[in-house]
Coordinates of C-alpha atoms in Angstrom, one line a residue:
M1 CA -158.3 -170.3 130.4
S2 CA -160.5 -168.0 127.8
N3 CA -158.7 -164.8 128.5
L4 CA -155.5 -166.3 127.3
L5 CA -156.9 -167.4 123.8
Q6 CA -156.1 -164.0 122.5
F7 CA -152.2 -164.6 123.0
P8 CA -150.0 -166.4 120.6
L9 CA -150.7 -170.3 120.1
G10 CA -148.3 -171.8 122.7
W11 CA -147.4 -168.9 124.5
D12 CA -147.1 -170.7 128.1
D13 CA -144.4 -173.2 126.5
P14 CA -141.0 -170.8 126.7
Q15 CA -139.3 -173.8 125.2
F16 CA -136.2 -172.8 127.3
D17 CA -134.0 -175.7 126.4
R18 CA -132.9 -173.8 123.2
V19 CA -131.6 -171.0 125.0
L20 CA -129.8 -173.5 127.7
R21 CA -128.7 -175.7 124.8
A22 CA -126.7 -172.6 123.3
G23 CA -125.2 -171.6 126.4
T24 CA -123.8 -175.1 127.3
A25 CA -122.5 -175.4 123.7
Y26 CA -120.2 -172.4 123.8
L27 CA -119.4 -172.8 127.4
A28 CA -118.1 -176.3 126.4
A29 CA -116.4 -175.1 123.5
Y30 CA -114.6 -172.6 125.6
Q31 CA -113.7 -174.5 128.6
D32 CA -112.1 -177.1 126.6
S33 CA -110.0 -174.8 124.6
R34 CA -111.4 -176.3 121.3
Y35 CA -110.7 -173.2 119.2
A36 CA -107.4 -172.0 121.0
F37 CA -105.3 -172.9 117.8
L38 CA -107.0 -169.6 116.3
P39 CA -107.0 -167.2 119.3
L40 CA -109.5 -164.6 117.6
L41 CA -111.8 -167.4 117.3
H42 CA -111.3 -168.5 120.8
E43 CA -111.6 -165.1 121.9
R44 CA -114.9 -164.8 120.0
V45 CA -116.4 -168.1 121.5
E46 CA -115.3 -167.1 125.0
R47 CA -117.4 -163.8 124.9
H48 CA -120.2 -165.6 123.5
A49 CA -120.0 -167.9 126.5
R50 CA -119.7 -165.3 129.0
C51 CA -122.5 -163.1 127.5
F52 CA -124.8 -166.3 127.5
D53 CA -124.0 -167.2 131.0
D54 CA -124.0 -163.5 132.2
N55 CA -127.8 -163.1 130.7
L56 CA -128.8 -166.6 131.9
K57 CA -128.2 -165.4 135.5
Q58 CA -129.8 -162.3 134.9
L59 CA -132.9 -164.2 133.5
M60 CA -133.2 -166.6 136.3
R61 CA -133.0 -163.8 138.9
H62 CA -135.9 -162.3 137.1
V63 CA -137.7 -165.1 137.0
D64 CA -137.4 -165.8 140.8
R65 CA -138.3 -162.1 141.6
I66 CA -141.6 -162.8 139.7
I67 CA -142.3 -165.7 141.5
V68 CA -141.6 -164.2 144.9
A69 CA -143.9 -161.4 143.9
I70 CA -146.5 -163.6 143.1
K71 CA -146.1 -165.4 145.9
S72 CA -146.3 -162.7 148.3
N73 CA -149.1 -161.1 146.6
D74 CA -151.6 -163.9 146.5
L75 CA -154.4 -162.8 144.6
S76 CA -156.3 -166.4 145.0
E77 CA -156.2 -165.7 148.7
L78 CA -157.8 -161.9 148.2
V79 CA -160.4 -163.9 145.8
Q80 CA -161.6 -166.2 148.8
E81 CA -161.4 -163.6 151.4
I82 CA -163.8 -161.1 149.4
D83 CA -167.4 -162.2 150.3
P84 CA -170.1 -160.3 148.1
N85 CA -172.1 -159.3 151.1
D86 CA -169.2 -157.3 152.5
D87 CA -169.2 -153.7 152.9
P88 CA -168.5 -152.0 149.5
E89 CA -165.9 -150.1 151.5
D90 CA -163.9 -153.4 152.7
I91 CA -164.5 -154.5 149.1
A92 CA -163.1 -151.8 147.6
Q93 CA -160.1 -152.0 150.0
Y94 CA -159.5 -155.6 148.6
L95 CA -159.5 -154.5 145.6
E96 CA -156.9 -151.8 146.1
V97 CA -154.5 -154.1 147.3
A98 CA -155.0 -156.6 144.4
Q99 CA -154.5 -153.3 142.0
D100 CA -151.1 -152.6 144.1
A101 CA -150.1 -156.4 143.9
V102 CA -150.8 -156.7 140.3
G103 CA -148.9 -153.1 139.7
E104 CA -145.8 -155.1 141.4
I105 CA -146.0 -158.1 139.3
A106 CA -146.1 -156.0 136.2
A107 CA -143.2 -153.8 137.3
K108 CA -141.2 -157.1 137.6
L109 CA -142.3 -158.6 134.5
N110 CA -141.4 -155.4 133.1
D111 CA -137.9 -155.4 134.4
Q112 CA -137.7 -158.8 132.7
L113 CA -138.6 -157.7 129.6
G114 CA -136.0 -154.8 129.7
Q115 CA -133.3 -157.7 130.6
L116 CA -134.5 -159.8 127.6
G117 CA -134.0 -156.8 125.2
T118 CA -130.5 -156.0 126.7
A119 CA -129.5 -159.3 125.9
L120 CA -130.2 -159.7 122.4
V121 CA -128.5 -156.3 121.9
Q122 CA -125.5 -157.7 124.0
I123 CA -125.2 -160.8 121.8
T124 CA -125.9 -159.1 118.5
A125 CA -123.0 -157.0 119.4
I126 CA -120.8 -159.6 119.3
P127 CA -120.1 -160.8 115.8
P128 CA -120.0 -164.5 114.7
Y129 CA -116.7 -165.5 113.5
D130 CA -116.1 -166.5 109.6
P131 CA -114.0 -169.6 109.6
S132 CA -113.9 -170.1 105.6
V133 CA -110.8 -168.5 105.1
E134 CA -109.2 -170.8 107.6
T135 CA -110.9 -173.6 106.5
T136 CA -109.8 -173.2 102.9
R137 CA -106.0 -172.8 104.4
Y138 CA -106.4 -175.9 106.6
Q139 CA -107.4 -177.9 103.1
R140 CA -104.7 -176.7 101.3
E141 CA -102.2 -177.6 104.0
L142 CA -103.7 -181.1 104.0
D143 CA -103.4 -181.2 100.4
K144 CA -99.8 -180.5 100.4
L145 CA -99.0 -182.7 103.2
A146 CA -100.5 -185.6 101.3
A147 CA -98.4 -184.7 98.2
D148 CA -95.3 -184.2 100.6
R149 CA -95.9 -187.6 102.1
Q150 CA -96.1 -189.4 99.0
G151 CA -93.0 -187.9 97.7
C152 CA -91.2 -189.1 101.1
E153 CA -92.6 -192.4 101.2
R154 CA -91.3 -193.2 97.6
E155 CA -88.0 -191.7 98.6
L156 CA -88.1 -194.0 101.9
A157 CA -88.8 -196.8 99.9
A158 CA -85.8 -196.2 97.6
R159 CA -83.6 -195.8 100.3
G160 CA -84.6 -199.1 102.2
E161 CA -84.0 -200.7 98.9
A162 CA -80.6 -199.1 98.7
L163 CA -79.9 -200.1 102.0
A164 CA -81.0 -203.7 101.7
G165 CA -78.8 -203.9 98.4
L166 CA -76.0 -202.5 100.0
D167 CA -76.2 -204.6 102.9
E168 CA -76.0 -207.9 100.8
A169 CA -73.2 -206.5 98.9
I170 CA -71.2 -205.7 102.1
K171 CA -71.8 -209.3 103.3
V172 CA -70.1 -210.7 100.2
L173 CA -67.0 -208.6 101.1
E174 CA -67.0 -209.6 104.5
A175 CA -67.3 -213.1 103.5
A176 CA -64.2 -212.5 100.9
K177 CA -62.4 -210.8 104.0
V178 CA -62.0 -207.9 101.7
E179 CA -60.7 -205.5 104.2
S180 CA -58.0 -207.5 105.8
T181 CA -56.7 -209.0 102.1
F182 CA -56.4 -205.8 100.5
S183 CA -55.3 -203.9 103.2
G184 CA -58.7 -201.8 104.1
L185 CA -58.9 -200.4 100.4
L186 CA -61.5 -201.7 97.8
P187 CA -59.7 -203.9 95.1
T188 CA -59.3 -203.4 91.3
T189 CA -60.0 -206.2 88.7
G190 CA -56.4 -207.2 88.6
Q191 CA -56.3 -207.4 92.3
L192 CA -59.1 -209.4 92.7
K193 CA -57.8 -212.0 90.2
A194 CA -54.2 -212.2 91.7
A195 CA -56.2 -213.1 94.9
A196 CA -58.5 -215.5 93.7
D197 CA -57.3 -218.6 95.2
M198 CA -57.3 -216.7 98.8
I199 CA -61.2 -215.4 98.0
A200 CA -62.0 -219.0 96.9
A201 CA -60.9 -220.4 100.4
G202 CA -63.6 -218.2 102.1
G203 CA -66.2 -219.9 99.8
V204 CA -66.7 -216.9 97.7
S205 CA -65.9 -216.2 93.9
V206 CA -64.2 -213.4 92.1
E207 CA -67.2 -212.9 89.9
A208 CA -69.3 -212.6 93.1
V209 CA -66.9 -210.0 94.6
Q210 CA -67.1 -208.2 91.6
S211 CA -70.5 -208.0 91.5
A212 CA -71.1 -206.9 94.7
L213 CA -68.6 -204.1 94.2
K214 CA -70.6 -202.8 91.0
R215 CA -73.7 -203.1 92.9
I216 CA -72.2 -200.6 95.6
G217 CA -70.9 -198.3 92.8
E218 CA -74.5 -198.1 91.7
I219 CA -75.8 -197.5 95.1
I220 CA -73.5 -194.9 96.2
G221 CA -72.4 -193.5 92.8
A222 CA -68.9 -193.6 93.4
A223 CA -65.8 -195.4 91.5
M224 CA -64.7 -198.5 94.2
E225 CA -61.6 -199.1 92.9
G226 CA -59.0 -197.9 95.5
M227 CA -61.7 -196.6 97.9
R228 CA -61.1 -197.2 101.4
Y229 CA -63.2 -199.8 102.8
A230 CA -64.0 -197.5 105.8
A231 CA -65.3 -194.8 103.8
L232 CA -67.5 -197.6 102.4
L233 CA -68.8 -198.0 105.8
E234 CA -69.3 -194.3 106.3
Q235 CA -71.2 -194.1 103.1
R236 CA -73.5 -196.8 104.5
R237 CA -74.0 -195.0 107.9
G238 CA -75.1 -191.9 105.5
L239 CA -77.4 -193.6 104.0
Q240 CA -79.1 -195.2 107.0
K241 CA -79.1 -192.0 108.8
N242 CA -80.7 -190.2 105.4
H243 CA -83.4 -193.5 105.9
D244 CA -83.9 -192.6 109.2
E245 CA -84.5 -189.0 108.9
L246 CA -87.1 -189.5 106.0
Q247 CA -89.0 -191.8 108.5
V248 CA -88.9 -189.3 111.3
Q249 CA -90.4 -186.9 108.6
L250 CA -93.0 -189.3 107.8
T251 CA -93.8 -189.4 111.4
A252 CA -94.1 -185.5 111.7
M253 CA -96.1 -185.4 108.6
A254 CA -98.6 -187.6 110.0
R255 CA -98.7 -186.1 113.3
D256 CA -99.5 -182.4 111.4
R257 CA -101.9 -184.3 109.6
T258 CA -103.9 -185.3 112.4
R259 CA -103.4 -181.9 114.4
I260 CA -104.8 -180.1 111.0
E261 CA -107.6 -182.4 110.1
T262 CA -108.5 -182.1 113.8
Q263 CA -108.6 -178.2 113.5
R264 CA -110.1 -178.4 110.2
Q265 CA -113.0 -180.6 111.6
H266 CA -113.5 -178.2 114.8
L267 CA -113.9 -175.2 112.1
E268 CA -116.4 -177.2 110.3
A269 CA -118.2 -177.9 113.6
Y270 CA -118.2 -174.1 114.6
A271 CA -121.6 -174.1 112.0
D272 CA -123.3 -175.9 114.7
L273 CA -122.4 -173.1 117.1
I274 CA -123.4 -170.4 114.7
T275 CA -126.8 -172.4 114.7
S276 CA -127.0 -172.4 118.7
R277 CA -126.6 -168.8 118.5
E278 CA -129.3 -168.3 116.2
E279 CA -131.5 -170.6 118.4
W280 CA -130.4 -168.6 121.4
Q281 CA -131.5 -165.3 119.8
A282 CA -134.9 -166.7 118.6
G283 CA -135.4 -168.5 122.2
I284 CA -135.0 -165.0 124.0
K285 CA -137.1 -163.4 121.4
R286 CA -139.6 -166.1 121.8
I287 CA -139.9 -165.7 125.4
A288 CA -140.2 -161.7 125.1
V289 CA -142.9 -162.1 122.2
Q290 CA -144.6 -164.5 124.7
L291 CA -144.6 -162.3 128.0
K292 CA -145.0 -159.1 126.3
P293 CA -148.8 -159.5 125.9
V294 CA -149.0 -160.6 129.4
W295 CA -147.5 -157.4 130.5
D296 CA -149.9 -155.3 128.7
R297 CA -152.7 -157.0 130.3
L298 CA -151.5 -156.5 133.8
A299 CA -150.4 -153.1 132.9
A300 CA -153.8 -152.4 131.4
S301 CA -155.9 -154.0 134.2
S302 CA -158.5 -152.0 136.3
I303 CA -159.6 -154.2 139.2
D304 CA -162.9 -152.4 139.8
D305 CA -164.7 -155.6 141.1
V306 CA -164.3 -159.2 141.9
Q307 CA -164.6 -160.6 138.5
A308 CA -162.2 -158.8 137.0
L309 CA -160.0 -159.6 140.0
K310 CA -160.3 -163.3 139.4
K311 CA -159.7 -162.7 135.6
V312 CA -156.3 -161.2 136.3
N313 CA -155.6 -163.8 138.8
E314 CA -156.2 -166.5 136.3
L315 CA -153.7 -164.6 134.2
I316 CA -151.0 -164.4 137.0
Y317 CA -151.5 -167.9 137.6
A318 CA -150.5 -168.9 134.1
L319 CA -147.7 -166.6 134.6
K320 CA -146.5 -168.5 137.6
A321 CA -147.0 -171.7 135.9
Y322 CA -144.6 -170.4 133.0
K323 CA -142.1 -169.2 135.3
K324 CA -141.8 -172.3 137.2
K325 CA -141.6 -174.1 133.8
M326 CA -138.5 -172.1 132.8
K327 CA -136.9 -172.4 136.8
A328 CA -137.6 -176.3 136.2
D329 CA -135.8 -176.8 132.9
Y330 CA -133.0 -174.6 134.1
T331 CA -132.5 -176.6 137.4
A332 CA -132.6 -179.8 135.0
G333 CA -130.0 -178.3 133.1
L334 CA -127.4 -177.7 136.0

C-alpha cells in the first residue's frame, strides 16, 4: 500500500514473540521456584513475572478493543455505500460518520500507546538482579568442598586400610585362642613363649601372634601387653565408627556439591533472563514505534472526500491485520 511506505520498514510485523517469550521465561522461573535459594532474587523474578503478565493482559485487552472498534466502524462498508452521484449532503453525512469512526479507532490506539509507555516504565522500575557476588561465593564453596573431599577420601582410605589390617591381626589372635588362653588379656612375650605348645595346637606360631600384636599396636597406637582383649575390640569398633562417619561426610559433601553446583548453574543461566528482559523491552518499544506513526496519521486525518476515506480505510485495514497477527501469536503461545 503506497500510503504506508512512509512508515518504518516492516512496521506491520510486531515480532510479538519476543514479548511473549520473555513473559514465559520469567513465569517458568518463578513457578518452579528456580531461585528460591536466594529469596531476594526469587522475589525479583516474581515481580518481573507478574509485571510481564499484567501488562500482557492489558496489551491484549487493548488489542481486542481496537479490533472491535474497527469491526464496529466498518469503513469498507461506507466506501461501498457512497455513490459519487449521491446528493452532496448525503455524502457529507457519510464522511462525517467516517470521521467519527476514525476518531474512535484513533482514541483506542492512543490508549494502547499510553499503556505501552506505562509498561516500559513499570518494568524499568524493577531493577535486574546482579548475581555476580553469589556466583563467586558458590564457586569458592565448590573449591573448598573439592579440597575437603580429597582430604576426607584420603582419611577414609587410611581408615579402611587400618581396619583391614586390624581385622587380619585379630583373626590371628582368634585362631590362637588368645582371649581364653590368657584370661581376656593380651599376652606378654614371655607368656606367649610359655604357651607356645598350646598356641601351636591351633595351627598358629608364636611369631605370627607376636607379629599380629605388633601390627595392632602400630594401628591403634598403644602398648599391647596387658591390654584387655575386650578393650582391643572396643578400639576396633571405634575405628569402624570413625570410618563410617567419614563415609557419611563424603555422602553429605557429594550432596552439597550437587546442590551448590545446581544453584551456581541457575545463577549463570539468570543471564538468559536478563536477555529476555531486554528483548521484552525492545519488543514493546518496537510495537510503540510502529504504532505511533499510524496514530499520527489517524489523528491528523481529515476525511473531506471519498478518496481520503479510501486512503484511511487502507491504513485501518492494515492496522487490523497487525492486531490480528498479535492476537494470533498470543493465542498460539497459550
